[in-house]
Short mmCIF file of C-alpha atoms in Angstrom, two decimals:
data_model
loop_
_atom_site.label_atom_id
_atom_site.label_comp_id
_atom_site.label_asym_id
_atom_site.label_seq_id
_atom_site.Cartn_x
_atom_site.Cartn_y
_atom_site.Cartn_z
CA MET A 1386 -128.99 -18.24 27.30
CA ILE A 1387 -128.01 -20.91 24.77
CA TYR A 1388 -130.66 -22.17 22.33
CA SER A 1389 -130.44 -25.22 20.12
CA THR A 1390 -130.39 -24.74 16.34
CA GLU A 1391 -133.95 -26.07 16.10
CA VAL A 1392 -135.25 -23.48 18.55
CA GLN A 1393 -133.30 -20.67 16.88
CA HIS A 1394 -135.11 -21.37 13.59
CA MET A 1395 -138.58 -21.30 15.18
CA CYS A 1396 -140.79 -18.24 14.73
CA PRO A 1397 -142.05 -16.60 17.95
CA ILE A 1398 -145.66 -17.23 18.98
CA ALA A 1399 -147.33 -15.29 21.81
CA LYS A 1400 -148.07 -17.23 24.99
CA GLY A 1401 -151.30 -15.46 25.79
CA ALA A 1402 -152.59 -14.31 29.18
CA TYR A 1403 -150.57 -14.95 32.36
CA HIS A 1404 -152.73 -15.42 35.43
CA GLY A 1405 -149.99 -16.28 37.95
CA PRO A 1406 -150.01 -19.21 40.37
CA ALA A 1407 -153.19 -20.55 41.93
CA PRO A 1408 -153.81 -18.91 45.31
CA ILE A 1409 -153.20 -21.00 48.42
CA PRO A 1410 -154.73 -20.53 51.90
CA GLU A 1411 -152.34 -18.96 54.40
CA GLU A 1412 -153.31 -17.76 57.87
CA GLY A 1413 -156.84 -16.82 56.81
CA LYS A 1414 -155.86 -15.25 53.47
CA TRP A 1415 -155.65 -16.46 49.87
CA VAL A 1416 -152.11 -15.83 48.63
CA GLN A 1417 -150.50 -16.11 45.21
CA ALA A 1418 -147.11 -17.30 46.38
CA LYS A 1419 -144.39 -16.16 43.98
CA GLU A 1420 -141.47 -15.72 46.39
CA ILE A 1421 -140.35 -17.32 49.65
CA LYS A 1422 -141.40 -14.20 51.59
CA ASP A 1423 -145.00 -14.88 50.49
CA ILE A 1424 -145.16 -18.03 52.66
CA SER A 1425 -146.50 -18.04 56.24
CA GLY A 1426 -147.99 -20.72 58.51
CA LEU A 1427 -147.48 -23.13 61.38
CA THR A 1428 -147.41 -26.84 60.63
CA HIS A 1429 -145.79 -30.18 61.43
CA GLY A 1430 -143.65 -32.67 59.53
CA VAL A 1431 -142.73 -36.24 60.44
CA GLY A 1432 -139.51 -37.82 59.19
CA TRP A 1433 -137.53 -41.03 59.49
CA CYS A 1434 -133.96 -42.10 58.78
CA ALA A 1435 -132.88 -44.65 56.13
CA PRO A 1436 -132.68 -47.62 58.57
CA GLN A 1437 -135.95 -46.37 60.14
CA GLN A 1438 -134.43 -46.70 63.57
CA GLY A 1439 -135.72 -43.32 64.71
CA ALA A 1440 -138.29 -40.67 63.83
CA CYS A 1441 -138.65 -36.92 64.20
CA LYS A 1442 -141.67 -34.64 64.52
CA LEU A 1443 -140.76 -31.12 63.49
CA THR A 1444 -143.02 -28.11 64.11
CA LEU A 1445 -142.19 -24.78 62.47
CA ASN A 1446 -143.90 -21.39 62.72
CA VAL A 1447 -143.07 -19.46 59.55
CA LYS A 1448 -143.79 -15.74 59.13
CA ASP A 1449 -143.09 -14.03 55.77
CA GLY A 1450 -140.88 -16.92 54.69
CA VAL A 1451 -138.66 -16.90 57.81
CA ILE A 1452 -138.70 -19.60 60.50
CA GLU A 1453 -139.49 -17.76 63.73
CA GLU A 1454 -140.13 -20.80 65.96
CA ALA A 1455 -139.04 -24.45 65.89
CA LEU A 1456 -140.01 -27.46 67.99
CA VAL A 1457 -137.92 -30.59 67.37
CA GLU A 1458 -139.10 -33.87 68.92
CA THR A 1459 -137.34 -37.19 68.36
CA ILE A 1460 -137.87 -40.82 69.36
CA GLY A 1461 -136.08 -44.12 68.98
CA CYS A 1462 -132.43 -43.11 68.58
CA SER A 1463 -130.07 -41.66 71.20
CA GLY A 1464 -127.98 -39.76 68.65
CA MET A 1465 -131.05 -37.95 67.35
CA THR A 1466 -131.40 -36.01 70.58
CA HIS A 1467 -128.05 -34.31 69.99
CA SER A 1468 -128.95 -33.77 66.34
CA ALA A 1469 -132.18 -32.12 67.47
CA ALA A 1470 -130.21 -29.77 69.72
CA MET A 1471 -128.10 -28.66 66.75
CA ALA A 1472 -131.13 -28.40 64.44
CA ALA A 1473 -132.87 -26.11 66.96
CA GLU A 1474 -129.92 -23.72 66.67
CA ILE A 1475 -129.74 -24.04 62.89
CA LEU A 1476 -133.40 -23.60 61.92
CA THR A 1477 -134.63 -20.35 63.44
CA GLY A 1478 -133.86 -17.23 61.42
CA LYS A 1479 -133.52 -19.15 58.16
CA THR A 1480 -135.99 -18.99 55.30
CA ILE A 1481 -137.81 -22.26 54.62
CA LEU A 1482 -135.84 -22.63 51.37
CA GLU A 1483 -132.54 -22.24 53.24
CA ALA A 1484 -133.68 -24.77 55.86
CA LEU A 1485 -134.68 -27.26 53.16
CA ASN A 1486 -131.16 -27.10 51.74
CA THR A 1487 -129.32 -27.13 55.07
CA ASP A 1488 -127.77 -30.22 56.65
CA LEU A 1489 -129.95 -30.67 59.73
CA VAL A 1490 -127.47 -33.28 61.05
CA CYS A 1491 -129.91 -36.20 61.25
CA ASP A 1492 -131.61 -37.76 58.23
CA ALA A 1493 -134.91 -38.10 60.10
CA ILE A 1494 -134.92 -34.34 60.79
CA ASN A 1495 -134.04 -33.62 57.15
CA THR A 1496 -136.94 -35.83 56.03
CA ALA A 1497 -139.31 -34.08 58.45
CA MET A 1498 -138.19 -30.74 56.98
CA ARG A 1499 -138.97 -32.01 53.48
CA GLU A 1500 -142.44 -33.24 54.45
CA LEU A 1501 -143.20 -29.99 56.27
CA PHE A 1502 -142.00 -27.92 53.31
CA LEU A 1503 -144.46 -29.71 51.03
CA GLN A 1504 -147.37 -28.84 53.34
CA ILE A 1505 -146.36 -25.24 53.78
CA VAL A 1506 -145.82 -24.36 50.09
CA TYR A 1507 -149.02 -26.11 48.98
CA GLY A 1508 -151.22 -24.30 51.50
CA ARG A 1509 -151.87 -27.33 53.72
CA THR A 1510 -150.66 -25.88 57.01
CA GLN A 1511 -152.41 -26.25 60.36
CA THR A 1512 -153.08 -22.49 60.29
CA ALA A 1513 -154.20 -22.29 56.65
CA PHE A 1514 -157.61 -20.91 57.62
CA SER A 1515 -156.69 -19.26 60.95
CA GLU A 1516 -156.71 -15.48 60.57
CA GLY A 1517 -153.26 -14.14 61.42
CA GLY A 1518 -151.98 -17.65 62.20
CA LEU A 1519 -150.57 -18.50 65.61
CA PRO A 1520 -148.30 -16.21 67.67
CA ILE A 1521 -144.67 -17.17 68.21
CA GLY A 1522 -144.90 -19.61 71.09
CA GLY A 1523 -147.84 -21.54 69.63
CA GLY A 1524 -145.58 -24.53 69.03
CA LEU A 1525 -145.18 -25.04 72.78
CA GLU A 1526 -148.90 -25.77 73.06
CA ASP A 1527 -148.17 -29.21 71.58
CA LEU A 1528 -146.23 -30.05 74.72
CA GLY A 1529 -148.80 -29.04 77.31
CA LYS A 1530 -148.09 -28.49 81.01
CA GLY A 1531 -144.61 -29.54 82.05
CA LEU A 1532 -143.30 -28.99 78.50
CA ARG A 1533 -142.60 -32.66 77.72
CA SER A 1534 -143.22 -34.53 74.48
CA MET A 1535 -146.18 -36.89 74.47
CA ILE A 1536 -144.74 -40.39 74.28
CA GLY A 1537 -146.37 -43.81 74.11
CA THR A 1538 -144.18 -46.85 74.72
CA MET A 1539 -145.67 -50.35 74.76
CA TYR A 1540 -143.87 -53.69 74.69
CA SER A 1541 -145.48 -57.06 74.02
CA THR A 1542 -144.56 -60.70 73.45
CA LYS A 1543 -146.75 -63.59 72.35
CA ALA A 1544 -145.54 -65.61 75.33
CA LYS A 1545 -146.09 -63.00 78.08
CA GLY A 1546 -148.45 -60.40 76.62
CA PRO A 1547 -148.33 -56.58 76.69
CA ARG A 1548 -146.53 -54.17 79.02
CA TYR A 1549 -147.52 -50.50 79.20
CA LEU A 1550 -144.33 -48.50 79.79
CA GLU A 1551 -145.26 -44.90 79.03
CA MET A 1552 -148.52 -43.16 78.19
CA THR A 1553 -149.45 -39.57 77.41
CA GLU A 1554 -150.18 -39.12 81.14
CA GLY A 1555 -146.63 -40.17 82.04
CA TYR A 1556 -144.29 -42.95 83.13
CA VAL A 1557 -146.29 -46.10 83.93
CA THR A 1558 -145.36 -47.53 87.35
CA ARG A 1559 -147.95 -50.31 87.71
CA ILE A 1560 -150.55 -52.01 85.55
CA ALA A 1561 -153.74 -53.37 87.11
CA LEU A 1562 -154.90 -56.86 86.16
CA SER A 1563 -158.28 -58.57 86.47
CA GLU A 1564 -158.74 -62.10 87.80
CA LYS A 1565 -158.26 -63.28 84.19
CA ASN A 1566 -154.92 -61.41 84.05
CA GLU A 1567 -156.33 -58.84 81.61
CA ILE A 1568 -155.11 -55.22 81.87
CA ILE A 1569 -157.90 -53.07 83.30
CA GLY A 1570 -155.99 -49.95 84.34
CA TYR A 1571 -152.61 -48.42 85.09
CA GLU A 1572 -150.83 -46.11 87.50
CA PHE A 1573 -148.53 -43.39 86.19
CA VAL A 1574 -146.19 -40.61 87.30
CA ASN A 1575 -146.42 -37.30 85.47
CA LEU A 1576 -142.69 -36.50 85.32
CA GLY A 1577 -143.28 -32.88 84.30
CA LYS A 1578 -145.43 -32.23 87.37
CA MET A 1579 -143.01 -34.14 89.62
CA MET A 1580 -140.07 -32.01 88.54
CA GLU A 1581 -142.09 -28.83 89.06
CA PHE A 1582 -142.94 -29.97 92.61
CA ILE A 1583 -139.27 -30.74 93.36
CA LYS A 1584 -138.14 -27.37 91.96
CA SER A 1585 -140.66 -25.63 94.20
CA GLY A 1586 -138.98 -27.20 97.25
CA ILE A 1587 -141.17 -30.26 97.89
CA ASP A 1588 -139.35 -33.42 99.07
CA ALA A 1589 -138.72 -35.86 96.20
CA ASN A 1590 -140.75 -38.71 97.74
CA GLU A 1591 -143.69 -36.42 98.42
CA ALA A 1592 -143.39 -34.98 94.91
CA LEU A 1593 -143.48 -38.51 93.50
CA THR A 1594 -146.68 -39.27 95.41
CA LYS A 1595 -148.33 -35.96 94.41
CA ALA A 1596 -147.50 -36.52 90.73
CA LYS A 1597 -149.03 -40.01 90.63
CA GLY A 1598 -152.40 -40.79 89.12
CA HIS A 1599 -154.24 -43.78 87.71
CA TYR A 1600 -156.59 -44.60 84.87
CA GLY A 1601 -159.23 -47.24 84.23
CA GLN A 1602 -160.45 -49.75 86.84
CA PHE A 1603 -157.28 -49.41 88.87
CA ASP A 1604 -158.83 -49.52 92.33
CA GLY A 1605 -159.82 -52.99 93.49
CA ALA A 1606 -157.88 -54.87 90.82
CA ALA A 1607 -157.03 -58.51 91.45
CA LYS A 1608 -153.30 -57.92 90.91
CA TYR A 1609 -150.81 -55.10 90.35
CA VAL A 1610 -147.69 -55.59 88.22
CA ASP A 1611 -144.54 -53.53 87.67
CA PRO A 1612 -144.30 -53.64 83.84
CA ARG A 1613 -140.51 -53.28 83.89
CA LYS A 1614 -139.79 -56.11 86.35
CA GLU A 1615 -142.61 -58.63 86.37
#
């Protein structure tokens, strides 16, 4: 250790009591986190790239400082999907400090990792007050049945108004309009369910019909519109 001349000529003065770091909530416990292995919790981080063309939602389940489970969801950029595939291989098995200082291929994923790290080391995780946290596999609960990300895609112009393209329920096939041309409902296909039907041996057309549903005042609408063509 190198000290400046000014410091070398100072007389030593005792610092007094050392109480350690303030405890943070982790999986139902109060923890004084001094090392990476003291950190546990499941939480999410959202990141974006410099041109803000795409975004990433990253979910990590950390146990004793090590990432045991990772869910990487991206939207808005085709290249991010391949970056997410690589990040999924990179993240698990690393400590959260290693992951923070690892090139996760895509800037949006790196930013999500940074935001998630802040939550997890400050005791702001989703499982901060859940005793024992969530088991490995808890991250999949975000996806629900069919294991697909929840996506909302809407397009609108001043001249022609809004078009619902994708909702949480699935891919929107038709929107229902009132006599005033206001949207009063929509029909959708749950792609996760449809693929499960097809894999179980059901004909594709029948699977499509079985996976359809509608929301709002869909029945008896004045007009039905394909949002991608009309």
